[in-house]
C-alpha positions as semicolon CSV with decimal commas, in nm:
position;residue;x (nm);y (nm);z (nm)
1;M;-0,974;-0,927;0,369
2;K;-0,911;-0,613;0,221
3;W;-1,235;-0,638;0,042
4;L;-1,447;-0,780;0,314
5;L;-1,364;-0,570;0,628
6;P;-1,482;-0,235;0,518
7;R;-1,816;-0,432;0,398
8;L;-1,839;-0,571;0,720
9;A;-1,798;-0,241;0,918
10;A;-2,111;-0,134;0,684
11;F;-2,278;-0,436;0,764
12;R;-2,251;-0,385;1,125
13;A;-2,353;-0,014;1,124
14;A;-2,681;-0,132;0,939
15;Y;-2,748;-0,439;1,147
16;P;-2,590;-0,402;1,452
17;R;-2,777;-0,686;1,648
18;V;-2,636;-0,946;1,427
19;T;-2,322;-1,113;1,586
20;L;-2,051;-1,203;1,343
21;D;-1,801;-1,479;1,420
22;L;-1,532;-1,483;1,163
23;I;-1,312;-1,785;1,095
24;I;-1,034;-1,635;0,875
25;T;-0,851;-1,962;0,713
26;D;-0,682;-2,059;0,378
27;E;-0,765;-2,424;0,499
28;R;-1,098;-2,590;0,362
29;V;-1,351;-2,587;0,624
30;D;-1,634;-2,843;0,630
31;M;-1,921;-2,576;0,638
32;V;-2,205;-2,854;0,769
33;R;-1,996;-3,023;1,025
34;D;-1,875;-2,711;1,179
35;R;-2,215;-2,533;1,157
36;V;-2,060;-2,237;0,932
37;D;-2,331;-2,028;0,799
38;L;-2,148;-1,828;0,530
39;A;-1,809;-1,867;0,363
40;I;-1,614;-1,674;0,050
41;R;-1,370;-1,885;-0,127
42;L;-1,159;-1,831;-0,414
43;A;-1,277;-2,156;-0,578
44;P;-1,618;-2,297;-0,598
45;S;-1,756;-2,575;-0,403
46;I;-1,737;-2,917;-0,467
47;D;-1,953;-3,029;-0,184
48;A;-2,308;-3,150;-0,281
49;D;-2,440;-3,003;0,069
50;V;-2,297;-2,657;-0,046
51;V;-2,491;-2,385;-0,234
52;C;-2,221;-2,186;-0,445
53;T;-2,273;-1,858;-0,614
54;R;-2,043;-1,632;-0,804
55;L;-1,979;-1,333;-0,591
56;M;-1,738;-1,129;-0,811
57;P;-1,493;-1,182;-1,079
58;M;-1,115;-1,169;-1,016
59;R;-0,802;-1,134;-1,189
60;Y;-0,457;-1,262;-1,112
61;R;-0,125;-1,083;-1,165
62;V;0,238;-1,179;-1,130
63;C;0,386;-0,933;-0,915
64;A;0,723;-0,839;-0,773
65;S;0,860;-0,551;-0,559
66;P;1,075;-0,269;-0,743
67;G;1,355;-0,396;-0,519
68;Y;1,338;-0,723;-0,663
69;L;1,345;-0,610;-0,996
70;A;1,646;-0,407;-0,919
71;R;1,841;-0,695;-0,825
72;H;1,694;-0,975;-1,061
73;G;1,551;-0,775;-1,364
74;S;1,247;-0,799;-1,543
75;L;1,092;-1,104;-1,721
76;D;1,086;-1,118;-2,125
77;G;0,755;-1,361;-2,083
78;P;0,592;-1,582;-1,864
79;Q;0,821;-1,878;-1,962
80;A;1,118;-1,666;-1,756
81;L;0,930;-1,766;-1,454
82;A;1,065;-2,117;-1,479
83;T;1,390;-2,001;-1,339
84;R;1,276;-1,757;-1,075
85;D;1,240;-1,797;-0,716
86;C;0,863;-1,748;-0,658
87;V;0,701;-1,668;-0,363
88;L;0,399;-1,950;-0,316
89;F;0,082;-2,016;-0,203
90;S;0,079;-2,348;-0,047
91;L;-0,221;-2,482;-0,191
92;P;-0,101;-2,773;-0,431
93;E;-0,254;-2,570;-0,744
94;F;-0,068;-2,281;-0,674
95;R;0,280;-2,455;-0,618
96;S;0,383;-2,614;-0,950
97;R;0,246;-2,419;-1,236
98;W;0,120;-2,102;-1,351
99;L;-0,133;-2,066;-1,649
100;F;-0,100;-1,753;-1,886
101;R;-0,307;-1,616;-2,152
102;R;-0,227;-1,298;-2,354
103;H;-0,512;-1,021;-2,328
104;D;-0,545;-1,004;-2,724
105;G;-0,594;-1,411;-2,723
106;A;-0,259;-1,471;-2,933
107;G;-0,055;-1,773;-2,848
108;G;-0,323;-1,966;-2,631
109;I;-0,272;-2,072;-2,284
110;L;0,079;-2,137;-2,182
111;S;0,144;-2,368;-1,838
112;V;0,463;-2,250;-1,681
113;P;0,650;-2,468;-1,408
114;I;0,719;-2,267;-1,109
115;S;0,915;-2,299;-0,804
116;G;1,031;-2,126;-0,481
117;S;1,191;-2,142;-0,164
118;V;0,945;-1,952;0,006
119;V;0,577;-2,138;0,069
120;I;0,327;-1,961;0,255
121;S;0,010;-2,097;0,365
122;N;-0,161;-1,733;0,381
123;A;-0,252;-1,552;0,078
124;L;-0,212;-1,216;0,268
125;S;0,123;-1,340;0,374
126;V;0,237;-1,421;0,040
127;Y;0,144;-1,064;-0,086
128;E;0,343;-0,905;0,210
129;A;0,635;-1,158;0,092
130;A;0,629;-1,011;-0,250
131;K;0,603;-0,644;-0,143
132;L;0,928;-0,732;0,089
133;G;1,101;-0,863;-0,210
134;L;1,141;-1,218;-0,156
135;G;1,021;-1,287;-0,526
136;P;0,741;-1,275;-0,770
137;A;0,401;-1,401;-0,658
138;L;0,060;-1,459;-0,812
139;L;-0,159;-1,207;-0,648
140;V;-0,528;-1,123;-0,694
141;D;-0,614;-0,786;-0,838
142;W;-0,839;-0,647;-0,543
143;V;-0,535;-0,695;-0,295
144;A;-0,236;-0,580;-0,518
145;A;-0,406;-0,297;-0,692
146;P;-0,341;-0,027;-0,429
147;D;0,060;-0,122;-0,427
148;L;0,076;-0,139;-0,815
149;A;-0,091;0,232;-0,801
150;A;0,156;0,336;-0,564
151;G;0,443;0,177;-0,718
152;R;0,524;-0,077;-0,420
153;L;0,467;-0,344;-0,669
154;V;0,515;-0,406;-1,053
155;D;0,296;-0,616;-1,258
156;L;0,599;-0,826;-1,411
157;L;0,319;-0,958;-1,721
158;P;0,086;-0,691;-1,772
159;D;0,002;-0,813;-2,125
160;Y;-0,117;-1,134;-1,930
161;E;-0,377;-1,276;-1,775
162;A;-0,245;-1,539;-1,526
163;S;-0,429;-1,824;-1,315
164;A;-0,321;-2,126;-1,103
165;S;-0,622;-2,369;-1,225
166;N;-0,834;-2,200;-1,503
167;F;-0,946;-1,843;-1,618
168;D;-1,264;-1,849;-1,438
169;T;-1,132;-1,705;-1,158
170;A;-1,379;-1,559;-0,895
171;A;-1,473;-1,517;-0,552
172;W;-1,748;-1,741;-0,462
173;L;-2,005;-1,706;-0,172
174;L;-2,093;-2,077;-0,008
175;Y;-2,358;-2,151;0,242
176;P;-2,503;-2,490;0,356
177;S;-2,780;-2,619;0,125
178;R;-3,078;-2,666;0,360
179;S;-3,460;-2,593;0,338
180;Y;-3,440;-2,319;0,579
181;L;-3,209;-2,052;0,531
182;P;-3,181;-1,815;0,847
183;Q;-3,275;-1,443;0,786
184;K;-2,949;-1,307;0,907
185;V;-2,768;-1,544;0,649
186;R;-3,009;-1,439;0,368
187;V;-2,959;-1,054;0,473
188;M;-2,579;-1,082;0,499
189;I;-2,563;-1,269;0,126
190;D;-2,777;-0,994;-0,016
191;F;-2,546;-0,704;0,164
192;L;-2,236;-0,877;0,014
193;R;-2,354;-0,925;-0,348
194;Q;-2,455;-0,576;-0,387
195;P;-2,135;-0,384;-0,323
196;A;-1,952;-0,681;-0,500
197;A;-2,158;-0,591;-0,808
198;A;-2,051;-0,209;-0,795
199;A;-1,704;-0,303;-0,714
């Protein structure tokens, strides 16, 4: 939402006659059945009737609040997360292990079992919970970056890339595969891809 809403405001200014009907959910939506023209997901589609294109790369970070660090201390490496009470996103791949690899490539990929007593079904609420000091959370960079810069969050493992499933992490633009793509959808796709390339 932090990335999308400013772009929607610019889109509305450029195309005031196009009606936008947003469905904000972390649940999977059947785009064809539910007549959804366009979706942004943090994973590529596995549906045969959906076209999927990479919108922008993402980086995940394990973040916590300064208050959490004052109470529990810093981490001496990714393995230390196995003993921490993390804030978890409810999607299955985010709940049981996180993957890590050093930026310099040394050591290969580490798979660290994680657990937590706070499991949340909304990614922005996971972010808010981390800011409130409820525990370390796996946050996407474009959500966490302003708070990292302002000192409201701390990157617990700055030498590592983190992920829940693989390191080809990105935001993906999806739309139903059909012979005719409405002009309003094509215009929105082109509009969203332009700022993503510059971001």
